[in-house]
Amino acid sequence: CSQDLKVTNMRMGLRALVALAITGQGATGGRATGTILAQSPGYPPSEAGDRPSAGFFAQKGFTHTIVGSTMPWVPYSFLTAEQGNPYAHGSAAEAWRQEGARKLAGDISGIKTAGLEVWSGTDIFVLPQSIFNASRDKFTEGSPDGKRIALNNFTLSVLASAIDEAFALFPGLDGLVVRVGENYGGPSGPVAWEGQGAVNFRLSKIEQQAEYAKFITALRETVCVKHGKRVIFRTWDTSGFGPKYTAGFHSSLEYYLNVTSAVEPHPSLIFSIKHVALDFWRWVGFNPSLTKGVHKQIVEVECAREYEGKGAMSNYIGSGVIDGWPEFDTSDSQRGKGLAQIVQHPLIVGLWMWSSGGGWNGPRVGNHTLWPMTNTLVLATWWLNSTLTPAPALPLPSTSPITEAAAFAQHCQTTLVRSSSPTAVRDCETVHQVAVLSQTAILQTRYCSPYDSSLQSPGDGSTGVCGTVSCMPTNNWLRDDRLGGLALLGGPEGFYGNPGAIYWLHKTDAAAGSALSAAAIAEKNAAVDTWGAILNLSQSVTSGSPEFRTELVTTAMYGLLLAEVVRYGWTALILGYGCTHSLSTDPERSRHNPRDPLSDVRGSGCNVTALREAIKRFDAAEVRYNATLKTLPSAATPFIDGYEAGEVGGKDVWTPGLGASVNTFRNLTLSRHE
């Protein structure tokens, strides 16, 4: 999800441990994300600093790091000016290129000095637009529509020559991390860029698979065979998100096997696969392609979850990622899997952690990295003590796998509270309670279990709503620092063809009592209770530095405040939707406690009294959320009421957010009577 990468791991014959720290650019259009892996409580400046050093990660057992793309900095000397080379001698573009190359070379040198191997991450194809324009007929020769890049001899020869120059310019580079399933332009500067995915996803699935195999084979020959370097090929794409977007390379085992079986294995060719079948959401099962086929694989995990606040609120993932998420039955042999079930499989050769970054924009967490770094280092501790082949120097003996709880205790005592006294041990047990409870709180706040559970496939390989995997949970109504509204929750068809959750709740169960809507509201009520328990536990911890304890409490407070906004916002939308889609009053309204109109909310009919109360409480929760965050100096920036739906003409297009959607029902409470 970004161009500016930093990662760590993987020597030949060893289990890699990769840490990705994105600190520069966001996923689209060069939007700045701020420094996310900044100085953190529990991580003194000497260890973490504004941007954790390669030495910091090396000390934690990491083996590799990923830097940004080399492609903007190669001189394309095999092309003339007439062939579109933008880097004329003495030009501003050439000076910019040389400066960028100098900085990247310095980064690589520093990382190598720390003892880590270095990979470069890049989207392909992303080239100077002038190169495309000068030879567009050659690049597109053989393309079905004559417009898209085709994988012909000319295209592949340009790619191979650019790779040759990259390894000549950066001899310390150990390999390339390649993505084609999502593609963005190059860096800002004096050169215009154009990006097109190397695979034409408008073709049939069989034709797509053939293009993948051809492209990967070309990379194998140039990088692995010719240069003796690594190719880490990311299977990531945006397929399978909804009924109209069937599963592809990333989420379909059949698709994955069809591609990879057509590519000859090589010791330096590795496929990188996210641990979940879609993006980093809950209510998404384990990726079916892991441990399958004949090629080496590395597993991707996001530790600052872009759909769950990026660490602004308490958000621990270690238990779910290692042992399986609680929303899935533990007897579910595929969806309920965690890393513990695959860590010792011979095809699994590395763990790649997005230690920070991912997604777009905020919340800006500043030095607020308690949970992203805890996720990263707990997973690292567990991984290094659970793999078959240990790294040369480990912080713990690796004679046998350890549990997630043991890895957390190790991290807490050595890094968070920096003590193993009896009090510290008890406090670390409390912090672990906070961590595990946060998994429940996030699920209750961000997702909608009645709706999301309906999106699941049967789990036996047969077809469900979105094929053999689940759809995008809750229509992605909350992501980054955006709170979406009825545009995502209230329509028959939102992103990727998925119905909005609130629309679905009413359409699916229109019977009196509206059990599904009541269950959705109850889940949001429970979220506030869970966050309250998290806050109480966090406030009870006495070990560790004042900064650590402040962050522990602040992240819990942030979650509680946001959960109250979500609770009453969702309640108002569900009740308001019932009013606008029904001419009757709630037949159960007499059951409501007159002292608390929301004590027994049902979703059917129109209960204006309950709607009015929900809006009143939403207003108060929103004021409390924004006002309280201003009093917490280390708190992350607040969520924004609105949702970016894309770009038109180079400008962002926004849809009304949660608050704006609640506003649509205010007049209703004045004009309707029970």
XYZ file of C-alpha atoms in Angstrom:
674
model
C 0.000 0.000 0.000
C 2.921 2.358 -0.264
C 6.026 3.079 -2.274
C 8.395 4.066 0.524
C 9.303 0.803 2.214
C 11.639 -0.394 4.911
C 11.880 -4.106 5.709
C 14.040 -6.762 7.345
C 14.859 -10.454 6.714
C 16.043 -13.560 5.057
C 19.380 -15.084 4.412
C 19.622 -18.168 2.237
C 18.768 -21.208 4.303
C 17.367 -19.201 7.224
C 13.844 -18.314 8.218
C 13.501 -14.657 7.286
C 12.044 -12.023 9.553
C 10.973 -8.937 7.599
C 9.865 -5.641 9.132
C 8.267 -2.994 6.918
C 8.313 0.565 8.245
C 6.588 3.053 5.944
C 7.381 6.598 6.947
C 7.356 8.748 3.856
C 4.548 8.576 1.324
C 0.992 7.321 1.501
C -0.562 4.872 -0.899
C -1.838 7.294 -3.499
C -0.713 10.505 -5.034
C 2.218 10.954 -2.683
C 0.010 11.872 0.269
C 2.222 12.205 3.318
C 1.501 9.768 6.139
C 3.887 11.253 8.656
C 6.462 9.359 10.643
C 4.619 6.457 12.181
C 7.503 4.514 13.668
C 8.627 7.432 15.760
C 10.170 7.544 19.197
C 7.898 5.434 21.344
C 7.348 4.903 25.047
C 9.340 1.859 26.056
C 11.657 2.359 23.093
C 14.310 4.956 24.050
C 15.691 7.226 21.310
C 18.882 5.182 21.270
C 16.833 2.164 20.195
C 14.035 3.580 18.086
C 14.476 7.263 17.309
C 12.392 9.084 14.740
C 12.807 6.147 12.400
C 14.008 2.839 13.841
C 17.431 2.113 12.465
C 18.580 -1.014 10.723
C 20.651 -1.651 13.824
C 17.512 -1.560 15.988
C 15.845 -4.206 13.856
C 19.033 -6.287 13.596
C 19.247 -6.387 17.395
C 15.697 -7.734 17.477
C 16.607 -10.650 15.197
C 15.519 -9.263 11.839
C 17.530 -10.227 8.784
C 16.373 -8.031 5.863
C 15.069 -4.581 5.071
C 13.149 -3.231 2.075
C 13.953 0.175 0.661
C 12.074 2.175 -1.949
C 12.053 1.482 -5.644
C 15.254 1.741 -7.664
C 13.369 2.375 -10.906
C 13.156 6.209 -10.607
C 16.929 6.433 -10.152
C 18.276 4.273 -12.978
C 19.577 6.408 -15.893
C 17.930 4.399 -18.692
C 21.175 4.888 -20.626
C 20.117 2.184 -23.074
C 17.483 4.627 -24.371
C 18.175 7.859 -26.247
C 16.374 11.162 -25.834
C 14.380 10.310 -28.953
C 13.309 7.099 -27.205
C 12.010 9.103 -24.254
C 14.953 9.127 -21.844
C 14.155 12.151 -19.596
C 17.592 12.334 -17.997
C 19.580 14.532 -20.380
C 23.089 15.438 -19.243
C 23.038 18.645 -17.204
C 19.237 18.757 -16.936
C 17.249 19.362 -13.752
C 15.794 15.886 -14.114
C 19.269 14.335 -14.222
C 20.385 16.277 -11.145
C 17.250 15.095 -9.330
C 17.892 11.500 -10.380
C 21.501 11.596 -9.222
C 20.512 13.023 -5.837
C 17.839 10.354 -5.365
C 20.298 7.630 -6.331
C 22.865 9.020 -3.903
C 20.393 8.962 -1.018
C 19.202 5.451 -1.788
C 22.778 4.208 -2.089
C 23.489 5.722 1.322
C 20.472 3.985 2.828
C 21.559 0.660 1.370
C 25.101 1.097 2.639
C 23.913 1.870 6.167
C 21.621 -1.135 6.223
C 24.349 -3.447 4.951
C 26.701 -2.134 7.649
C 24.121 -3.190 10.242
C 24.305 -6.729 8.853
C 20.956 -6.836 7.070
C 20.209 -7.797 3.493
C 18.382 -5.204 1.388
C 15.477 -5.620 -0.987
C 13.924 -2.913 -3.167
C 10.140 -2.727 -3.466
C 8.551 -1.587 -6.687
C 5.321 -1.620 -8.690
C 5.742 -2.828 -12.273
C 5.326 -1.209 -14.659
C 6.075 2.336 -13.454
C 8.244 4.265 -15.928
C 8.851 7.865 -16.975
C 5.873 8.828 -19.100
C 8.187 10.105 -21.822
C 9.506 6.566 -22.349
C 5.978 5.231 -22.770
C 5.002 8.052 -25.111
C 8.042 7.645 -27.358
C 7.455 3.924 -27.939
C 3.817 3.403 -27.014
C 3.154 1.437 -30.197
C 5.951 -0.970 -29.287
C 4.878 -1.299 -25.646
C 1.264 -2.033 -26.639
C 1.951 -4.339 -29.604
C -0.079 -7.485 -29.039
C -2.391 -5.896 -26.490
C -6.052 -6.783 -27.166
C -7.166 -3.158 -27.028
C -3.961 -1.630 -28.386
C -3.759 0.672 -25.345
C -2.383 -1.339 -22.462
C 1.194 -2.510 -22.083
C 1.716 -5.971 -23.524
C 4.303 -8.465 -22.292
C 6.046 -8.559 -25.655
C 9.762 -8.808 -26.366
C 10.248 -5.034 -26.441
C 8.516 -4.472 -23.095
C 10.438 -7.269 -21.376
C 13.748 -6.100 -22.867
C 13.220 -2.582 -21.436
C 12.443 -4.096 -18.038
C 15.477 -6.378 -18.133
C 17.789 -3.506 -19.107
C 16.403 -1.300 -16.321
C 17.000 -4.106 -13.819
C 20.566 -4.523 -15.126
C 21.182 -0.825 -14.493
C 19.604 -1.008 -11.031
C 21.962 -3.738 -9.865
C 24.927 -1.930 -11.444
C 23.975 1.343 -9.749
C 23.197 -0.313 -6.391
C 25.525 -3.314 -6.117
C 24.612 -3.828 -2.465
C 21.012 -4.607 -3.370
C 20.101 -8.244 -2.665
C 16.776 -8.512 -4.460
C 13.529 -6.998 -5.705
C 10.056 -7.060 -4.144
C 7.611 -6.852 -7.058
C 3.906 -5.959 -7.062
C 1.609 -5.805 -10.086
C -1.849 -6.242 -8.517
C -2.067 -2.614 -7.358
C -0.133 0.085 -9.125
C 0.661 3.728 -8.411
C 2.853 6.305 -10.110
C 6.405 7.329 -9.330
C 7.718 9.918 -6.886
C 7.025 13.608 -7.220
C 9.704 15.607 -9.003
C 10.560 16.996 -12.422
C 9.677 13.734 -14.200
C 6.117 12.684 -15.081
C 5.364 9.016 -14.417
C 2.934 6.460 -15.754
C 2.000 3.214 -14.109
C 0.271 0.184 -15.587
C 0.054 -3.268 -14.057
C 2.112 -5.880 -15.867
C -0.931 -8.173 -16.041
C -4.073 -7.207 -17.960
C -6.929 -7.983 -15.569
C -9.503 -7.377 -18.293
C -8.493 -10.651 -19.876
C -10.017 -13.994 -18.975
C -8.687 -15.721 -15.869
C -6.786 -18.239 -17.982
C -5.148 -15.449 -20.002
C -4.286 -13.516 -16.823
C -2.623 -16.591 -15.350
C -0.575 -17.067 -18.507
C 0.595 -13.433 -18.356
C 1.567 -13.802 -14.703
C 3.586 -16.918 -15.462
C 5.329 -15.269 -18.420
C 6.175 -12.160 -16.406
C 7.429 -14.036 -13.334
C 9.547 -16.291 -15.527
C 11.140 -13.234 -17.129
C 11.948 -11.812 -13.687
C 13.343 -15.169 -12.613
C 15.715 -15.277 -15.581
C 16.922 -11.680 -15.219
C 17.142 -11.346 -11.440
C 17.687 -14.856 -10.078
C 19.618 -16.563 -12.881
C 21.532 -13.692 -14.490
C 22.299 -11.578 -11.415
C 22.076 -14.182 -8.647
C 19.659 -11.955 -6.705
C 16.250 -12.611 -5.128
C 12.765 -12.007 -6.514
C 10.070 -11.675 -3.862
C 6.878 -11.655 -5.916
C 3.805 -10.356 -4.118
C 0.578 -12.145 -5.010
C -1.417 -9.158 -3.751
C -4.306 -7.852 -5.836
C -7.744 -6.409 -5.089
C -9.722 -9.406 -6.279
C -12.405 -11.171 -4.284
C -13.636 -8.062 -2.472
C -17.235 -8.434 -3.658
C -19.624 -10.532 -5.742
C -18.596 -8.776 -8.963
C -14.867 -9.179 -8.345
C -14.085 -12.860 -8.223
C -11.002 -14.184 -6.460
C -7.648 -13.907 -8.237
C -3.964 -14.573 -7.606
C -4.019 -13.473 -3.982
C -7.209 -15.085 -2.722
C -7.823 -18.121 -4.941
C -5.798 -21.297 -4.406
C -6.731 -22.573 -7.857
C -5.542 -19.344 -9.496
C -2.317 -19.383 -7.450
C -1.512 -22.972 -8.396
C -2.299 -22.369 -12.074
C 0.220 -19.501 -12.142
C 2.994 -20.952 -10.019
C 2.885 -24.431 -11.546
C 3.844 -22.814 -14.856
C 6.961 -21.213 -13.318
C 10.100 -23.244 -12.696
C 11.167 -23.047 -9.035
C 14.432 -21.324 -8.124
C 16.083 -21.049 -4.695
C 15.920 -17.238 -4.963
C 12.317 -16.972 -6.192
C 9.866 -16.447 -3.319
C 6.141 -15.651 -3.324
C 4.944 -13.151 -0.724
C 1.379 -13.754 0.511
C -0.738 -11.911 3.079
C -1.834 -14.181 5.915
C -5.490 -13.390 5.196
C -7.428 -14.206 2.039
C -8.303 -10.559 1.350
C -6.802 -7.421 2.888
C -5.904 -6.959 6.556
C -9.456 -7.163 7.925
C -11.138 -9.292 10.564
C -13.891 -11.660 9.450
C -11.536 -12.770 6.672
C -10.200 -16.294 6.726
C -6.639 -17.544 6.464
C -5.087 -17.391 3.007
C -5.657 -20.759 1.293
C -2.489 -20.520 -0.822
C -0.045 -20.594 2.088
C 1.967 -23.860 2.230
C 0.545 -24.909 -1.168
C 2.417 -25.534 -4.410
C 6.167 -25.993 -4.797
C 7.616 -22.498 -4.391
C 9.041 -20.841 -1.292
C 6.694 -18.408 0.453
C 6.966 -15.495 2.852
C 3.979 -14.358 4.944
C 2.874 -10.701 5.168
C 1.304 -9.286 8.367
C 0.240 -5.669 8.974
C 0.963 -4.464 12.516
C -0.481 -0.923 12.318
C -3.835 -1.944 10.916
C -5.067 0.686 8.461
C -8.722 -0.379 8.775
C -8.629 -0.320 12.579
C -7.012 2.979 13.550
C -3.310 2.249 12.937
C -2.543 2.092 16.655
C -4.445 5.220 17.683
C -6.415 2.931 19.995
C -5.426 -0.295 21.703
C -5.152 -2.860 18.912
C -3.195 -6.047 19.510
C -3.160 -8.728 16.825
C -0.635 -11.262 18.115
C -3.092 -13.758 19.552
C -5.342 -13.777 16.475
C -2.518 -13.863 13.935
C -0.663 -16.651 15.724
C -3.500 -18.854 16.974
C -6.475 -17.791 14.819
C -9.125 -15.084 15.202
C -11.910 -15.731 17.728
C -14.703 -14.922 15.262
C -13.979 -18.214 13.511
C -14.711 -21.596 15.019
C -11.458 -23.254 16.067
C -12.689 -26.418 14.350
C -12.670 -24.563 10.999
C -9.583 -26.137 9.462
C -8.946 -23.278 6.994
C -10.476 -19.989 8.102
C -9.583 -20.491 11.747
C -5.884 -21.020 11.079
C -3.078 -18.916 12.469
C 0.653 -18.793 11.855
C 1.159 -21.509 14.474
C -0.291 -24.036 12.023
C 2.195 -23.186 9.248
C 5.333 -21.776 10.892
C 7.311 -24.991 10.559
C 6.165 -25.882 7.057
C 9.179 -26.250 4.722
C 7.755 -23.876 2.098
C 7.418 -21.025 4.622
C 10.775 -19.252 4.669
C 9.991 -15.858 6.143
C 7.685 -13.481 7.994
C 7.272 -9.961 6.620
C 5.751 -7.501 9.062
C 4.396 -4.110 8.089
C 5.655 -2.690 11.352
C 4.023 0.638 10.482
C 2.358 2.359 7.591
C -0.107 1.022 5.087
C -3.188 2.795 3.830
C -3.694 6.516 3.388
C -3.534 9.586 5.601
C -4.175 9.343 9.374
C -4.793 8.910 12.173
C -1.452 10.583 12.680
C 0.036 8.694 15.547
C 3.211 10.749 16.096
C 5.136 9.027 18.857
C 2.108 6.879 19.448
C 3.512 3.502 18.428
C 2.879 1.361 21.480
C 0.602 -1.124 19.744
C 2.184 -1.285 16.253
C 5.605 -1.877 17.809
C 4.225 -4.361 20.346
C 2.581 -6.298 17.519
C 5.835 -6.265 15.571
C 8.141 -7.338 18.349
C 5.840 -9.933 19.933
C 5.399 -11.582 16.534
C 9.157 -11.376 15.980
C 9.911 -12.972 19.336
C 7.404 -15.740 18.685
C 8.603 -16.335 15.114
C 12.271 -16.516 16.008
C 11.512 -19.091 18.669
C 9.124 -21.183 16.602
C 10.923 -21.779 13.315
C 12.866 -24.903 12.414
C 16.072 -23.114 11.454
C 17.141 -20.431 13.935
C 18.915 -17.233 13.008
C 22.581 -16.986 14.104
C 21.847 -14.943 17.220
C 18.483 -15.034 18.951
C 17.275 -13.240 22.077
C 15.773 -16.533 23.305
C 16.704 -20.214 22.892
C 14.833 -21.780 19.977
C 14.822 -25.431 20.959
C 11.011 -25.545 20.861
C 8.120 -23.269 19.865
C 6.799 -20.858 22.472
C 3.253 -19.674 23.009
C 1.924 -16.265 22.068
C 1.446 -15.468 25.763
C 5.068 -16.356 26.526
C 6.293 -14.187 23.650
C 4.171 -11.289 24.935
C 5.517 -11.705 28.483
C 9.086 -11.683 27.143
C 8.439 -8.504 25.169
C 6.619 -6.764 28.015
C 9.242 -7.476 30.660
C 12.249 -6.637 28.485
C 10.888 -3.723 26.472
C 7.696 -2.226 27.915
C 8.152 -2.261 31.696
C 11.854 -3.254 31.647
C 11.629 -5.339 34.783
C 10.954 -8.912 35.854
C 10.023 -8.100 39.451
C 6.888 -9.771 40.829
C 4.962 -6.522 40.365
C 6.196 -6.163 36.793
C 5.264 -9.756 36.000
C 1.726 -9.169 37.321
C 1.461 -5.907 35.420
C 2.578 -7.625 32.220
C -0.186 -10.161 32.726
C -2.598 -7.220 32.993
C -1.196 -5.608 29.845
C -1.686 -8.943 28.075
C -5.311 -8.934 29.239
C -5.648 -5.458 27.744
C -4.080 -6.679 24.517
C -6.320 -9.706 24.081
C -9.437 -7.756 25.084
C -8.604 -5.173 22.415
C -9.130 -7.847 19.759
C -12.735 -8.169 20.959
C -13.204 -4.404 21.271
C -11.982 -3.757 17.717
C -14.285 -6.459 16.359
C -17.304 -4.983 18.163
C -16.520 -1.373 17.226
C -15.341 -1.611 13.629
C -17.288 -4.579 12.273
C -20.871 -5.860 12.241
C -21.002 -9.529 13.152
C -24.589 -10.236 11.957
C -23.679 -8.851 8.532
C -20.062 -9.968 8.229
C -20.839 -13.533 9.241
C -23.351 -13.704 6.380
C -20.594 -12.965 3.856
C -18.648 -16.089 4.706
C -18.378 -18.992 2.306
C -19.329 -22.379 3.761
C -15.647 -22.998 4.549
C -15.548 -26.339 2.789
C -14.334 -25.013 -0.547
C -17.836 -24.565 -1.937
C -19.123 -21.238 -3.235
C -20.631 -18.518 -1.029
C -21.657 -14.901 -1.644
C -18.145 -14.023 -2.843
C -16.956 -17.365 -4.106
C -14.825 -19.499 -1.822
C -13.692 -16.546 0.309
C -15.582 -13.869 2.231
C -16.438 -10.410 0.902
C -15.044 -7.090 2.120
C -16.253 -6.813 5.745
C -18.868 -4.156 6.583
C -18.310 -2.586 3.159
C -15.136 -0.986 4.515
C -17.148 1.791 6.164
C -14.207 2.799 8.388
C -10.637 2.998 7.152
C -7.591 5.108 7.973
C -9.072 8.175 9.738
C -12.350 8.186 7.783
C -15.771 7.467 9.307
C -18.171 6.555 6.513
C -21.935 6.816 6.556
C -25.009 5.715 4.646
C -23.244 5.899 1.276
C -21.406 2.767 2.379
C -23.842 1.332 4.913
C -27.286 2.158 3.577
C -27.473 1.216 -0.098
C -28.184 -1.989 -2.012
C -24.783 -1.868 -3.708
C -21.681 -0.199 -2.309
C -18.003 -0.906 -2.867
C -17.321 -3.897 -5.091
C -21.020 -4.754 -5.347
C -21.514 -5.466 -1.645
C -24.788 -4.306 -0.045
C -24.489 -1.817 2.793
C -24.646 -3.440 6.225
C -27.585 -1.360 7.516
C -29.490 -1.833 4.245
C -28.886 -5.564 4.559
C -30.001 -5.697 8.194
C -33.407 -4.237 7.292
C -33.847 -6.053 4.009
C -32.915 -9.427 5.455
C -35.071 -9.296 8.546
C -38.163 -7.163 8.196
C -40.134 -9.164 10.746
C -41.351 -7.580 13.958
C -38.547 -7.349 16.475
C -35.855 -7.066 13.791
C -33.459 -9.401 15.569
C -30.521 -8.682 13.288
C -30.716 -4.915 13.764
C -31.087 -5.393 17.500
C -28.017 -7.655 17.476
C -26.009 -5.034 15.594
C -26.935 -2.357 18.132
C -26.188 -4.721 21.015
C -22.742 -5.352 19.580
C -21.982 -1.634 19.534
C -23.242 -1.321 23.127
C -20.968 -4.199 24.127
C -18.009 -2.448 22.484
C -18.315 0.450 24.934
C -18.386 -1.977 27.853
C -15.301 -3.783 26.544
C -13.398 -0.533 26.089
C -14.372 0.472 29.604
C -12.833 -2.734 30.925
C -9.691 -2.088 28.861
C -9.389 1.422 30.289
C -9.796 0.190 33.879
C -7.136 -2.475 33.403
C -4.784 0.005 31.725
C -5.139 2.456 34.599
C -4.225 -0.268 37.099
C -0.712 -0.809 35.688
C 2.013 0.747 37.855
C 5.171 -0.672 36.242
C 7.173 0.906 33.457
C 7.964 4.493 32.622
C 5.389 7.290 32.955
C 5.458 7.624 29.176
C 4.573 3.952 28.695
C 1.723 4.093 31.204
C 0.407 7.281 29.607
C 0.339 5.660 26.174
C -1.362 2.555 27.549
C -4.146 4.657 29.070
C -4.375 7.108 26.166
C -4.891 4.377 23.558
C -7.573 2.797 25.752
C -9.288 6.171 26.223
C -9.172 6.833 22.475
C -10.888 3.521 21.804
C -13.593 4.169 24.414
C -14.347 7.649 23.103
C -14.551 6.486 19.493
C -16.681 3.474 20.423
C -19.262 5.796 22.005
C -19.436 7.848 18.796
C -19.840 4.677 16.732
C -22.392 3.225 19.153
C -24.853 6.079 18.934
C -24.083 6.836 15.304
C -24.957 3.288 14.248
C -28.009 3.244 16.518
C -29.290 6.466 14.954
C -28.684 5.183 11.427
C -30.424 1.876 12.081
C -33.414 3.598 13.695
C -33.527 6.362 11.082
C -33.354 3.846 8.281
C -36.286 2.042 9.851
C -38.278 5.275 9.868
C -37.545 6.189 6.257
C -38.353 2.690 5.046
C -41.490 2.096 7.100
C -44.789 3.957 7.539
C -45.634 2.143 10.747
C -44.602 2.897 14.290
C -42.641 0.375 16.286
C -45.178 -2.218 17.541
C -42.847 -2.913 20.441
C -42.414 0.712 21.522
C -44.427 0.167 24.700
C -41.616 -2.035 25.976
C -39.145 0.860 26.048
C -38.194 2.155 29.455
C -39.454 5.782 29.544
C -36.347 6.708 31.557
C -34.072 5.325 28.850
C -35.615 5.247 25.363
C -32.681 3.170 24.086
C -32.954 0.433 26.714
C -34.722 -2.017 24.396
C -34.246 -0.758 20.864
C -35.678 -2.801 18.040
C -34.990 -2.081 14.396
C -38.377 -2.475 12.772
C -40.925 0.245 12.234
C -40.277 3.832 13.291
C -39.554 4.753 16.890
C -39.050 8.516 16.799
C -38.464 8.785 20.545
C -35.572 6.328 20.405
C -34.177 7.979 17.269
C -34.280 11.406 18.887
C -32.437 10.066 21.945
C -29.809 8.299 19.809
C -29.069 11.546 17.943
C -28.831 13.460 21.206
C -26.351 10.951 22.615
C -24.396 10.877 19.369
C -23.962 14.653 19.522
C -22.710 14.441 23.100
C -20.338 11.568 22.298
C -18.887 13.434 19.327
C -18.262 16.560 21.408
C -16.696 14.488 24.195
C -14.469 12.618 21.711
C -13.031 15.745 20.093
C -12.718 17.743 23.314
C -11.030 14.968 25.279
C -8.477 14.203 22.574
C -7.339 17.809 22.765
C -6.499 17.298 26.432
C -4.352 14.228 25.706
C -1.036 15.514 24.287
C 0.076 12.115 23.002
C -3.263 11.123 21.476
C -3.466 10.442 17.761
C -5.360 12.838 15.527
C -9.156 12.363 15.427
C -11.184 10.606 12.775
C -12.755 12.732 10.047
C -16.487 12.717 9.388
C -16.452 11.803 5.721
C -15.155 9.216 3.300
C -13.042 9.503 0.170
C -14.710 7.620 -2.651
C -12.013 8.177 -5.269
C -10.826 10.905 -7.606
C -12.439 12.722 -10.508
C -10.382 15.151 -12.529
C -7.536 14.954 -10.053
C -9.749 15.982 -7.108
C -10.907 13.820 -4.222
C -14.578 12.880 -4.194
C -16.083 12.604 -0.724
C -19.264 10.939 0.496
C -21.110 12.005 3.685
C -19.659 10.513 6.840
C -21.255 9.073 9.963
C -22.201 12.455 11.439
C -23.507 13.842 8.159
C -25.623 10.709 7.742
C -27.030 11.091 11.248
C -27.940 14.670 10.302
C -30.253 13.408 7.556
C -32.601 12.106 10.239
C -32.706 15.231 12.456
C -35.643 16.824 10.676
C -37.389 13.484 10.769
C -37.505 13.623 14.557
C -39.257 16.983 14.318
C -41.798 16.069 11.659
C -42.772 12.556 12.672
C -44.832 11.667 15.731
C -45.345 8.374 17.474
